XYZ file of C-alpha atoms in Angstrom:
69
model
C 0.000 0.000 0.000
C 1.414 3.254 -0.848
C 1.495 5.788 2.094
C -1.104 7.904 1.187
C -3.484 5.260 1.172
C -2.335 4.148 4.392
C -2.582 7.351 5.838
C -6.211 7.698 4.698
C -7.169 4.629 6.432
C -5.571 5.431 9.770
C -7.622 8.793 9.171
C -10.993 7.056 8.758
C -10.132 4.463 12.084
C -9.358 8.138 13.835
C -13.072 9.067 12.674
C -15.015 5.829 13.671
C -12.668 6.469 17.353
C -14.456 10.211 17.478
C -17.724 9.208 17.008
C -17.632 6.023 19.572
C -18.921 6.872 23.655
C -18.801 3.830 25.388
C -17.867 2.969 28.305
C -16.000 -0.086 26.817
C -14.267 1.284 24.693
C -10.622 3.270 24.811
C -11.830 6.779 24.178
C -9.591 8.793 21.568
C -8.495 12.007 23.486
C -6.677 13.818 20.939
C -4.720 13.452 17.218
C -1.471 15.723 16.545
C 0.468 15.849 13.245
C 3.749 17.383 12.168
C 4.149 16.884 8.439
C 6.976 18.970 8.904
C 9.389 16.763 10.686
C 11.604 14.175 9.908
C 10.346 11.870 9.954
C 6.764 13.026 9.460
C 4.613 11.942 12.833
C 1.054 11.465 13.123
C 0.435 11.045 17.010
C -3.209 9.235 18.427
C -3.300 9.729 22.013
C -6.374 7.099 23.722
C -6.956 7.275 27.145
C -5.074 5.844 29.709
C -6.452 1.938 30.666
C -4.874 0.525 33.386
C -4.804 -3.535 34.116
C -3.206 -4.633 31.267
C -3.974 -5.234 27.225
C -6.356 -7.483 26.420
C -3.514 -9.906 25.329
C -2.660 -10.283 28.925
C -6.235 -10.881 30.042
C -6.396 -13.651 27.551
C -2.712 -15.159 28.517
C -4.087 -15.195 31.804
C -7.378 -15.987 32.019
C -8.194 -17.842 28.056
C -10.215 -17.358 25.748
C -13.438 -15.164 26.855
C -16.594 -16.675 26.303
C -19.574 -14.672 24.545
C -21.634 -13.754 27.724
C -18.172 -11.768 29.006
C -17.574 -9.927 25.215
């Protein structure tokens, strides 16, 4: 994929992340870009979850059945 196209995608997953309130899921707090740089950055900044990722849940605890997702 070229980088353009990438960089379109990651900009329509930043719009779905705006639009979504719930309490489940990570809430975007804020998107900063310097195309100026080198190299150019594109920052997403979610809030802050503490416990661990979900990997970790699942290394710990297995799979998760339905009634828990």
């Amino acid at each position: 994929k070229g980088a353009l196209r990438q960089l379109d995608e990651v900009w329509a997953e930043v719009k779905i992340l705006e639009k979504l309130q719930h309490p489940n899921i990570v809430q975007l707090v804020q998107t900063t870009w310097d195309f100026n740089s080198n190299p150019k950055r594109f920052d997403i900044i979610l809030e802050l979850v503490s416990g661990g990722s979900l990997q970790t849940m699942m290394k710990r605890f297995g799979p998760f059945n339905e009634k828990i997702t």
